[in-house]
Tab-separated table of C-alpha atoms (C1' of nucleotides) in Angstrom:
chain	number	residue	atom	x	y	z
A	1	UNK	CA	116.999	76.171	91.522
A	2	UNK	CA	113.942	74.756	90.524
A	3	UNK	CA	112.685	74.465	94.377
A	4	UNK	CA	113.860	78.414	94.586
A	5	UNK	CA	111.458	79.161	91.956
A	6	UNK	CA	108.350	77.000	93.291
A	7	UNK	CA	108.917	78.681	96.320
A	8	UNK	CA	109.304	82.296	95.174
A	9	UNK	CA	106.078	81.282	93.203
A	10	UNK	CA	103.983	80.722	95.984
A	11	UNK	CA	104.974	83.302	98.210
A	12	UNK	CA	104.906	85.940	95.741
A	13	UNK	CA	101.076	85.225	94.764
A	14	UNK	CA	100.177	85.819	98.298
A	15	UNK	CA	102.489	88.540	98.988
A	16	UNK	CA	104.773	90.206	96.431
A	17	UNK	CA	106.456	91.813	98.490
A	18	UNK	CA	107.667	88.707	100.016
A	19	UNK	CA	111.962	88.645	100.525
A	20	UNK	CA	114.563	87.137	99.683
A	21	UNK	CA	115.105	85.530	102.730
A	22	UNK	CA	111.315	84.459	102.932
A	23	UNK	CA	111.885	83.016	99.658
A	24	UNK	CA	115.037	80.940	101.114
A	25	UNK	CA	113.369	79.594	103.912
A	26	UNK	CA	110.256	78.402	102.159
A	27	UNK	CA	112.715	76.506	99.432
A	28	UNK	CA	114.567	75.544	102.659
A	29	UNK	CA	118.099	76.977	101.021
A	30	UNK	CA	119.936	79.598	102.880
A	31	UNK	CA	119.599	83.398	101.613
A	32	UNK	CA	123.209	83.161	100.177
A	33	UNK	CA	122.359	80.648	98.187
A	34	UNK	CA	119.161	82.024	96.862
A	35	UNK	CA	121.831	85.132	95.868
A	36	UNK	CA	124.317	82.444	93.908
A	37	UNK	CA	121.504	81.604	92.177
A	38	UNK	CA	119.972	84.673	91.007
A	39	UNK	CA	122.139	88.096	91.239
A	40	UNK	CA	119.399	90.292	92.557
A	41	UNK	CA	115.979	90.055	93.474
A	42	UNK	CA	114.579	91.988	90.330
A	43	UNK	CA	116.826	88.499	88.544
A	44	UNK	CA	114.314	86.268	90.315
A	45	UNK	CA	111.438	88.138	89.574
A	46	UNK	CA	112.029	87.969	85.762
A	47	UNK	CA	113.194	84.670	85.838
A	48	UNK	CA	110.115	83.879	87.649
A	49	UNK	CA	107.829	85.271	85.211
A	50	UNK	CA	109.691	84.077	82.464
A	51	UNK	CA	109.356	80.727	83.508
A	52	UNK	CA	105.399	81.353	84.615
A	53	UNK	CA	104.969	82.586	81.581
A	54	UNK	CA	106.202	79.697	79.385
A	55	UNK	CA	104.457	76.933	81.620
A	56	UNK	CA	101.180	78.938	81.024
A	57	UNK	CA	101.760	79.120	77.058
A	58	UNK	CA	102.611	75.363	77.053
A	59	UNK	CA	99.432	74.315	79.273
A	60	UNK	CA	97.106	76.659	76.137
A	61	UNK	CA	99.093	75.360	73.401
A	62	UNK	CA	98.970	71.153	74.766
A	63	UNK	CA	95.183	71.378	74.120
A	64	UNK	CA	95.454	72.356	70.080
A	65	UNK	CA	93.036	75.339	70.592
A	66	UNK	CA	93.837	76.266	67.027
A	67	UNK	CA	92.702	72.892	65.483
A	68	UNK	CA	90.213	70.738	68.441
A	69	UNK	CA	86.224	71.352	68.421
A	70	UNK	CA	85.605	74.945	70.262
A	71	UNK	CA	84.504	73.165	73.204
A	72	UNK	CA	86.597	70.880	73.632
A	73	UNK	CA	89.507	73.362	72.991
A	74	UNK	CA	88.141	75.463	75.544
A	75	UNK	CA	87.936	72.790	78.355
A	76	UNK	CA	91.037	71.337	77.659
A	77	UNK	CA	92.694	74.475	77.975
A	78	UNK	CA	91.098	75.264	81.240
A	79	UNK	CA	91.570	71.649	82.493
A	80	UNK	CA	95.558	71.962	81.364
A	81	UNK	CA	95.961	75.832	82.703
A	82	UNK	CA	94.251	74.212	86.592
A	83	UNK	CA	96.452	71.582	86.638
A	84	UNK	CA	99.496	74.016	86.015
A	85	UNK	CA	98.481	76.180	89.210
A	86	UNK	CA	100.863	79.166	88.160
A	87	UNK	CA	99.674	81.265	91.022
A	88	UNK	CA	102.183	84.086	89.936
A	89	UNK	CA	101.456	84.590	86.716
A	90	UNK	CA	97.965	86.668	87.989
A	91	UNK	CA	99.102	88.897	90.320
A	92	UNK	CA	102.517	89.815	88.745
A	93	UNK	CA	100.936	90.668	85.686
A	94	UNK	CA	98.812	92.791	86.620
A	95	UNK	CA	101.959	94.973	87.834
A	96	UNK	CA	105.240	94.512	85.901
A	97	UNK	CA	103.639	93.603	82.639
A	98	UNK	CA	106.074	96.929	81.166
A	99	UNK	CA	108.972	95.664	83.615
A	100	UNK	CA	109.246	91.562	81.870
A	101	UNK	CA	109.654	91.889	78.066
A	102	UNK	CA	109.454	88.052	77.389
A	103	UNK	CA	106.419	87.393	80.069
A	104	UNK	CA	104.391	90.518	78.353
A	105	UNK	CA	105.075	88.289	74.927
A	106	UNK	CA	104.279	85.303	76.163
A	107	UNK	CA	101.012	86.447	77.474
A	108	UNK	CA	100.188	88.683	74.577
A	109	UNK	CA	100.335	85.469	72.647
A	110	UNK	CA	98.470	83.305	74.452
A	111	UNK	CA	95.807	86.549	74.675
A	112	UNK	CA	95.737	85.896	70.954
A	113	UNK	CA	95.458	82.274	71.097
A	114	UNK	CA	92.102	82.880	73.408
A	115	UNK	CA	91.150	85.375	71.068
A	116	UNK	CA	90.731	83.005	67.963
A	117	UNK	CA	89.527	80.463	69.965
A	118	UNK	CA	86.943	82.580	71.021
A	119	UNK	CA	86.194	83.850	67.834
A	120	UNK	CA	86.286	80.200	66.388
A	121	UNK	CA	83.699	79.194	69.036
A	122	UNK	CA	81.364	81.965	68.045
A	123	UNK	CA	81.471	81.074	64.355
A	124	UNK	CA	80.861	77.703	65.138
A	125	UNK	CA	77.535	78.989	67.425
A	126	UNK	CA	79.124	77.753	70.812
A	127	UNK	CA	79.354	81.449	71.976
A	128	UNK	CA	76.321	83.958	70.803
A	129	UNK	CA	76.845	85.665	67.772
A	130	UNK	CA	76.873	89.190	69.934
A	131	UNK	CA	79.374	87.961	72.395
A	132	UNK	CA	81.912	90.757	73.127
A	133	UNK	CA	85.482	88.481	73.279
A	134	UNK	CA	87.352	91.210	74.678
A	135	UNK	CA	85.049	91.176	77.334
A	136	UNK	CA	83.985	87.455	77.406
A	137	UNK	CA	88.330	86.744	77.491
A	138	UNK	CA	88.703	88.541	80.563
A	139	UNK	CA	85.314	87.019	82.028
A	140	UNK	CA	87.259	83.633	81.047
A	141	UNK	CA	90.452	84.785	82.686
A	142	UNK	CA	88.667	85.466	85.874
A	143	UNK	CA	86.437	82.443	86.050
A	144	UNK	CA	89.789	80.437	85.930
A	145	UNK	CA	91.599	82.268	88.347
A	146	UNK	CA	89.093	82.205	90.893
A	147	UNK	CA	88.740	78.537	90.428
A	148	UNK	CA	92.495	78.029	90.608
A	149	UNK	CA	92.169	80.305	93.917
A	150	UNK	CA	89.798	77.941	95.344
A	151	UNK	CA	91.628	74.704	94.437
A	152	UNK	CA	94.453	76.349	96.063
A	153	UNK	CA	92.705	77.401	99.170
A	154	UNK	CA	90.861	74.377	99.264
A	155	UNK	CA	94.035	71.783	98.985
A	156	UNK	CA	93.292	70.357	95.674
A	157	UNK	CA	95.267	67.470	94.802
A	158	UNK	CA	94.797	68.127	91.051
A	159	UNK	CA	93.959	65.232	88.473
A	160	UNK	CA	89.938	64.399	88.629
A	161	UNK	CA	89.162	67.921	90.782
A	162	UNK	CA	90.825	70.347	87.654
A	163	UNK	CA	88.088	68.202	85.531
A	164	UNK	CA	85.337	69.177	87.485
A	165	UNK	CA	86.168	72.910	88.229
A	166	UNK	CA	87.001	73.301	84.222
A	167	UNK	CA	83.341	71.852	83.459
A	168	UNK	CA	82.383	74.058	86.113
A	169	UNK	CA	84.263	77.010	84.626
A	170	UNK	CA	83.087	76.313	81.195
A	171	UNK	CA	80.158	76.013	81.926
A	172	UNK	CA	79.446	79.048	83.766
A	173	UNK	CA	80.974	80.964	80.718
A	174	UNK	CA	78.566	79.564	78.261
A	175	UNK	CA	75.320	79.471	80.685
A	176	UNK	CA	75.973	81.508	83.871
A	177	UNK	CA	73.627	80.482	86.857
A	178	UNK	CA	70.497	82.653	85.434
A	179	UNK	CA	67.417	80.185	85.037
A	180	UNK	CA	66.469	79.430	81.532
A	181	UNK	CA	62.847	80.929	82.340
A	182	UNK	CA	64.029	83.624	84.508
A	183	UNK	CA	64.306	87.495	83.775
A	184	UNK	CA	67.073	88.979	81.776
A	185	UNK	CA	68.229	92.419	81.823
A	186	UNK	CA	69.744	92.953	78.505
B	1	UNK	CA	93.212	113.572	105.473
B	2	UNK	CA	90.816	112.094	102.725
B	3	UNK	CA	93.011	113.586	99.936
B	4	UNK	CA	95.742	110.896	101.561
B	5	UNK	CA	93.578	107.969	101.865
B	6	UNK	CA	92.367	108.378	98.323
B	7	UNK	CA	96.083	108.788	96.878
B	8	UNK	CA	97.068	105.959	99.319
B	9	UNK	CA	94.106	104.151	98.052
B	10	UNK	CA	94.933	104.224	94.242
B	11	UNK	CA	98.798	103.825	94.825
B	12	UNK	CA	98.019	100.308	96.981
B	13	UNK	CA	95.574	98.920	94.119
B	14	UNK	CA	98.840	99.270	92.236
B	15	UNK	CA	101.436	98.768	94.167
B	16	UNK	CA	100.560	97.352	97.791
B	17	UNK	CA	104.821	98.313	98.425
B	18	UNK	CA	104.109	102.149	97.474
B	19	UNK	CA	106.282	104.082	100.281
B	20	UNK	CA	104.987	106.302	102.352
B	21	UNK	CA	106.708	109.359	100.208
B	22	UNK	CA	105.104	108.262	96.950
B	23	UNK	CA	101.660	107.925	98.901
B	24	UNK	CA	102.748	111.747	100.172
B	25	UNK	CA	103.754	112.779	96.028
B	26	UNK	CA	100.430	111.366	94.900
B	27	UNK	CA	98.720	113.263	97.698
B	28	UNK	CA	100.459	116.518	96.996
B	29	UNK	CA	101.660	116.718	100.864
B	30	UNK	CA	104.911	116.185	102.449
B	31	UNK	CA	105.831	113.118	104.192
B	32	UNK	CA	105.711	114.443	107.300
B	33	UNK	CA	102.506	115.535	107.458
B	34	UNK	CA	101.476	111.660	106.344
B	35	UNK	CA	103.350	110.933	109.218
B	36	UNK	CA	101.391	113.161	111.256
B	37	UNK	CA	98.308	112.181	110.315
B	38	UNK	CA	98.971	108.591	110.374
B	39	UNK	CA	101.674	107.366	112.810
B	40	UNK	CA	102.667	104.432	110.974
B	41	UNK	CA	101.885	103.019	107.684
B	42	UNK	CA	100.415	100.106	109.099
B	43	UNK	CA	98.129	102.669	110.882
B	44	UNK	CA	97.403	104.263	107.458
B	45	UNK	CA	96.659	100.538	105.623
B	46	UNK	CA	94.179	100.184	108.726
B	47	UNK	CA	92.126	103.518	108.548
B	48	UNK	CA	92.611	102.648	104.566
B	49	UNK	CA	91.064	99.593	104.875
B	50	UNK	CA	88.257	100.110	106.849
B	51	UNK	CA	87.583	103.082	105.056
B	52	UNK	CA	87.124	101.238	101.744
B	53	UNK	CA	85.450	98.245	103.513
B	54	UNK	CA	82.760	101.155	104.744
B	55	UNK	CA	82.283	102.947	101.496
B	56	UNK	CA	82.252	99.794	99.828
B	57	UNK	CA	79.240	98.160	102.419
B	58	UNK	CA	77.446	101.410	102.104
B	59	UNK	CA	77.187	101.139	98.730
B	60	UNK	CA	75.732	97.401	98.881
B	61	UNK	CA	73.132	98.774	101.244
B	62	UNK	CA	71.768	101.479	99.895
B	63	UNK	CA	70.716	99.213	97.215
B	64	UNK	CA	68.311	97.705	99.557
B	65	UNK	CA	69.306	93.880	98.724
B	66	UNK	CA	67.432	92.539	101.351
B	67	UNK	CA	64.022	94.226	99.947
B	68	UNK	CA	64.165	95.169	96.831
B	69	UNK	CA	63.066	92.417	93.747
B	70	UNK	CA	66.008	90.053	93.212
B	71	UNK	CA	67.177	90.971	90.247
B	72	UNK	CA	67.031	94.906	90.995
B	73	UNK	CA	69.168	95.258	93.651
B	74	UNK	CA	71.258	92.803	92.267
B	75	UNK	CA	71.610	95.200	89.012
B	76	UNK	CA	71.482	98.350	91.573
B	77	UNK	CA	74.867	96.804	94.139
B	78	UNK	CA	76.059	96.491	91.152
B	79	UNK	CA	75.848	99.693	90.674
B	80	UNK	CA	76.762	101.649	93.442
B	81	UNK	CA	79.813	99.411	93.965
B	82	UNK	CA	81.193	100.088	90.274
B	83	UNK	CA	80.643	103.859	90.969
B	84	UNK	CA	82.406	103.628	94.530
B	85	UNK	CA	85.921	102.738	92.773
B	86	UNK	CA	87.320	101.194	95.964
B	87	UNK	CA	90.240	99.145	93.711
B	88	UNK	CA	92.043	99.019	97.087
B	89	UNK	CA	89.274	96.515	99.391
B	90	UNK	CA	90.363	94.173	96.519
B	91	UNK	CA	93.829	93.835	96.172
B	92	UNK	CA	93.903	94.181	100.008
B	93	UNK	CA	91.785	92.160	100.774
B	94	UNK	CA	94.092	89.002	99.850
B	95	UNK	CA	96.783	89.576	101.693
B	96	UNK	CA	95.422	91.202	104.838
B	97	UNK	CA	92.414	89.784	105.926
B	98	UNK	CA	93.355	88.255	108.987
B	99	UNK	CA	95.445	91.655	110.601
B	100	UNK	CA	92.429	94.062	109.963
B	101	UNK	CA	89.938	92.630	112.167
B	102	UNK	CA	87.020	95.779	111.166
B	103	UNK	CA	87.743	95.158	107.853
B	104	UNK	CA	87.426	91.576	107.535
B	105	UNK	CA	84.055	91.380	109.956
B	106	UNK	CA	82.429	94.223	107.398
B	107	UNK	CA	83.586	92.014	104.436
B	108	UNK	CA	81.960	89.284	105.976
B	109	UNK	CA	78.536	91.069	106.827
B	110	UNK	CA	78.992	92.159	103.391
B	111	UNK	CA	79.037	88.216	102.312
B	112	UNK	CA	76.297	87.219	103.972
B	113	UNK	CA	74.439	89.709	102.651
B	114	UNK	CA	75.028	88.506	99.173
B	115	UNK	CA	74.783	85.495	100.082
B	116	UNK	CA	71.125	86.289	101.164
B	117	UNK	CA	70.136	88.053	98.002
B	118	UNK	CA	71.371	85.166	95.999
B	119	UNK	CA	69.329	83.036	97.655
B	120	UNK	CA	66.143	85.336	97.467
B	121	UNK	CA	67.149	85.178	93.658
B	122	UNK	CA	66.923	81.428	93.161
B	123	UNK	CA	63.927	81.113	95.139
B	124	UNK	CA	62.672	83.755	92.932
B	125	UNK	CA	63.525	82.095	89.880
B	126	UNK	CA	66.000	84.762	89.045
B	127	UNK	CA	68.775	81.960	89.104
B	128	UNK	CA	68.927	78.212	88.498
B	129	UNK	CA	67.504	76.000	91.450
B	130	UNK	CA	71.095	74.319	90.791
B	131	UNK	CA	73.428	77.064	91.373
B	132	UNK	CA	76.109	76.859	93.773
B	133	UNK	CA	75.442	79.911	95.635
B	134	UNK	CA	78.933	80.182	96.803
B	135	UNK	CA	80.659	79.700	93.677
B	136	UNK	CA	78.126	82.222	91.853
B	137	UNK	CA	79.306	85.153	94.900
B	138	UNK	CA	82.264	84.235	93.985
B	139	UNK	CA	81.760	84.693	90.159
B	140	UNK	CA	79.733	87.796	90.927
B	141	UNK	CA	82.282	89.503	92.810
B	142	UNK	CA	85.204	88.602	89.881
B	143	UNK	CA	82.874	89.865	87.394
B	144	UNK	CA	82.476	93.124	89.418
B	145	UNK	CA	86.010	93.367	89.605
B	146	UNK	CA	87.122	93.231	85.686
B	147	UNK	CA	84.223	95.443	85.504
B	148	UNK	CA	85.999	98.204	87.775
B	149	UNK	CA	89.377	97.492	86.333
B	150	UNK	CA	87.797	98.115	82.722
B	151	UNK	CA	86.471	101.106	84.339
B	152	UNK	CA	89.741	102.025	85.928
B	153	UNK	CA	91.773	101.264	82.902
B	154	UNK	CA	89.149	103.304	80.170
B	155	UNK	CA	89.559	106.390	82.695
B	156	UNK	CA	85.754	105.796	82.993
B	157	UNK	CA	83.822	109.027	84.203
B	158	UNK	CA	80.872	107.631	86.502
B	159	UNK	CA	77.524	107.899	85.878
B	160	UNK	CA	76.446	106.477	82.402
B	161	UNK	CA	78.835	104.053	82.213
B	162	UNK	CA	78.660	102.388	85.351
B	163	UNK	CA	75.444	101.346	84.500
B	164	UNK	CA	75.789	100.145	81.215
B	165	UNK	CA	78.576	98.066	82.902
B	166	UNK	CA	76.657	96.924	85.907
B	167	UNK	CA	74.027	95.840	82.852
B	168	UNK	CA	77.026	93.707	81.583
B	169	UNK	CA	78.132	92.396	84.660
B	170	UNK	CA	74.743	91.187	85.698
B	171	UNK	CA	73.712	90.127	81.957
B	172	UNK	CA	77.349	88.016	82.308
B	173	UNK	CA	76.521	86.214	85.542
B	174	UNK	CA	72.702	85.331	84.396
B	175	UNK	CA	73.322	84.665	80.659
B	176	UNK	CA	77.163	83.867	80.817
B	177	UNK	CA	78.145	83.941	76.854
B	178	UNK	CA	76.861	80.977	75.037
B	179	UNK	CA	74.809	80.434	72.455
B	180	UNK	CA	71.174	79.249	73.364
B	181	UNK	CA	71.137	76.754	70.950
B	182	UNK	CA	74.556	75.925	71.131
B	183	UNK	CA	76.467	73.090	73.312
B	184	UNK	CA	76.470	73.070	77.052
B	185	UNK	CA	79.075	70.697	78.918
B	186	UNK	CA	77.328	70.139	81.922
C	1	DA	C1'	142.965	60.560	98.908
C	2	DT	C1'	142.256	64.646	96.049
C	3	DG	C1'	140.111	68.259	93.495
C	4	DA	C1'	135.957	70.502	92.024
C	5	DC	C1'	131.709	71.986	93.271
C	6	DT	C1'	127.865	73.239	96.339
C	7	DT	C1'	126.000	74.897	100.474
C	8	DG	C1'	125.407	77.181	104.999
C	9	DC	C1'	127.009	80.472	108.068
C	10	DA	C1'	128.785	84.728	109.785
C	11	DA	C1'	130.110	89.136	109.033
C	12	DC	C1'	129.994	93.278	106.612
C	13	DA	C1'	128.474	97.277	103.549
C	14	DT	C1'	124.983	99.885	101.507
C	15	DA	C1'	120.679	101.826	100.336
C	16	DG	C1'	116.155	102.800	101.102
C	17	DA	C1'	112.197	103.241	103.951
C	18	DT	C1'	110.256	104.451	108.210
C	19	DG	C1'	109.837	107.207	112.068
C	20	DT	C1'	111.209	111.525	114.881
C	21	DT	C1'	112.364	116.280	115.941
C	22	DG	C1'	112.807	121.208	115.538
C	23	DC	C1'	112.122	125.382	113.083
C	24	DA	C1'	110.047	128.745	110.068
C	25	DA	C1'	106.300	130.174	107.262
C	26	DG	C1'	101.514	130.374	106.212
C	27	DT	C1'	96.543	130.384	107.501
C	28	DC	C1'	92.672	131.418	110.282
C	29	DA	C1'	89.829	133.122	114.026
C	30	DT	C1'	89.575	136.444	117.529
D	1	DA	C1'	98.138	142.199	116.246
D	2	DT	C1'	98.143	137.728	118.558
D	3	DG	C1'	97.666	132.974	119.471
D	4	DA	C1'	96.562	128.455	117.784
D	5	DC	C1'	96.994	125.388	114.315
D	6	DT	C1'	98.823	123.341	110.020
D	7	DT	C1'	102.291	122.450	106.798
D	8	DG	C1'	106.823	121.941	104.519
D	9	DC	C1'	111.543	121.363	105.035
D	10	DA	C1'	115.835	119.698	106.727
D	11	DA	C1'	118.216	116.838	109.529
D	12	DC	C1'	118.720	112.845	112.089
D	13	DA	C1'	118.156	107.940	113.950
D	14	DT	C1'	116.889	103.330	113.298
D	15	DC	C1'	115.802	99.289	111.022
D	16	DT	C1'	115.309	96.137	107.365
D	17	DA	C1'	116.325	94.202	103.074
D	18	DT	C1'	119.613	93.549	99.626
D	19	DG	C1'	123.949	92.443	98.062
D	20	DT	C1'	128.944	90.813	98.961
D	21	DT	C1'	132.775	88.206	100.813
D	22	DG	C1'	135.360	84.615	103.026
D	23	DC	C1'	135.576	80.288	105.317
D	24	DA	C1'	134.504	75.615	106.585
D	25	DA	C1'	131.937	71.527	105.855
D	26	DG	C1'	129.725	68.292	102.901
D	27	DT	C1'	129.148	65.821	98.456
D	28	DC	C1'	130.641	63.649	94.356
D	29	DA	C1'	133.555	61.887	90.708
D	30	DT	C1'	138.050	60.303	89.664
DNA sequence: ATGACTTGCAACATAGATGTTGCAAGTCAT
DNA sequence: ATGACTTGCAACATCTATGTTGCAAGTCAT
């Protein structure tokens, strides 16, 4: 069951659209038994996200982001959500957020987790004091999706490589890649 | 023709599964005459495609990247791709690159084209001499994206507001969000 | 050896989506 | 008015994906 779900994982972040039967090959199960397992395909789905969903929460939660430094919350979160490499969780929520009850909670929550963090790291003058979080949480969100796309595309074998693309996410949150002595434009 | 395309266009941002009937409902047509303009809907993801992968490069070049100071046509793409509201080129552009051959070779022009303005920018002193051009496009093009989904999502009317959000966007990916006399991580 | 459980396979049923065809009505230019 | 073109509608055909069922083989614990 648990191979069903890796599997479903990984085929639906590239194509959610993907079927059953694609699903059954890439676990290496038959179709039928893909069926035993989960009634109907909309079954799999939510499970899936359910299960995304959960694994996400627990990476956030494993680095204390309510109680560690700011900084240090925020890497270990990033290093912890890398090494997790919940492909799904992106895509599918950007399209059945309405359709998976518990996923939408999960991820609500953990939304709210960032948002103190964030909030925590401004007071404590790691993030400007005119920071926008709604804004700089989705920045965040992106940052770490597109380096868990790259580790993904790139073969990553985890461990010392979700270090270095976390300092590398972090840091391009706090700095981005304008020189210190360059122009700005706000 | 165009009044498909566009309904096609916002349906596949959403849903890249949206049948051909809902593409016809959101169109205000009747299937048939999708059916007749397009023969199949592989035909119609093709011209849909390259349509967006046109609109989209137009955009980047009437902002003169390869002439204009770094920083302004780096603020004016920004620009005229936020205002272009192709959602589709990048949902698609996951999951099809490799069967939409005109599509994929303007995406790539497109690429290199950033890829030369970034570098015009560091040489300029616009960015860091230690930015990792690649990872920056990358960053750039992420940041464009939540900027257009914002947009998207705030039923954003054009004009005003793309520009205070390609001010954002490029503020983001030059100043990222942290404090200047706060702590850096790498 | 036996019973319980799991799995793959083959066959089947159903629904939905795609693609096709023919006809009538509407629009437009001459 | 007439011909060309466009469109919607209804009906049909085909295919694929999903879901279901029954059977045989394999595995495991007793």
């Amino acid at each position: 069951m648990r191979k069903i779900l890796e599997a479903a994982e990984r085929l639906f972040a590239v194509n959610p659209a993907a079927t059953m039967e694609q699903v059954a090959q890439a676990a290496g199960v038959a179709r039928t038994t893909v069926h035993r397992r989960f009634a109907t395909r909309e079954a799999l789905v939510e499970e899936l996200t359910g299960w995304a969903a959960r694994r996400f929460a627990e990476a956030v939660e494993s680095a204390h982001p309510d109680s560690a430094p700011p900084l240090v919350a925020l890497y270990q979160v990033t290093v912890n959500v890398l090494r997790v490499k919940t492909d799904w969780w992106f895509a599918m929520n950007r399209t059945a957020g309405d359709s998976h009850r518990e996923a939408a909670r999960v991820h609500a929550e953990v939304r709210e987790g960032c948002d103190r963090l964030l909030r925590r790291a401004r007071e404590a003058g790691v993030l400007r004091a005119d920071a926008d979080l709604d804004w700089t949480r989705r920045v965040y969100y992106a940052l770490i999706h597109e380096a868990a796309t790259e580790a993904a595309a790139g073969g990553a074998s985890g461990g010392g490589d979700a270090e270095a693309l976390a300092t590398r996410v972090v840091d391009t949150l706090l700095r981005g890649f304008g020189s210190p002595t360059g122009p700005v434009i706000a």
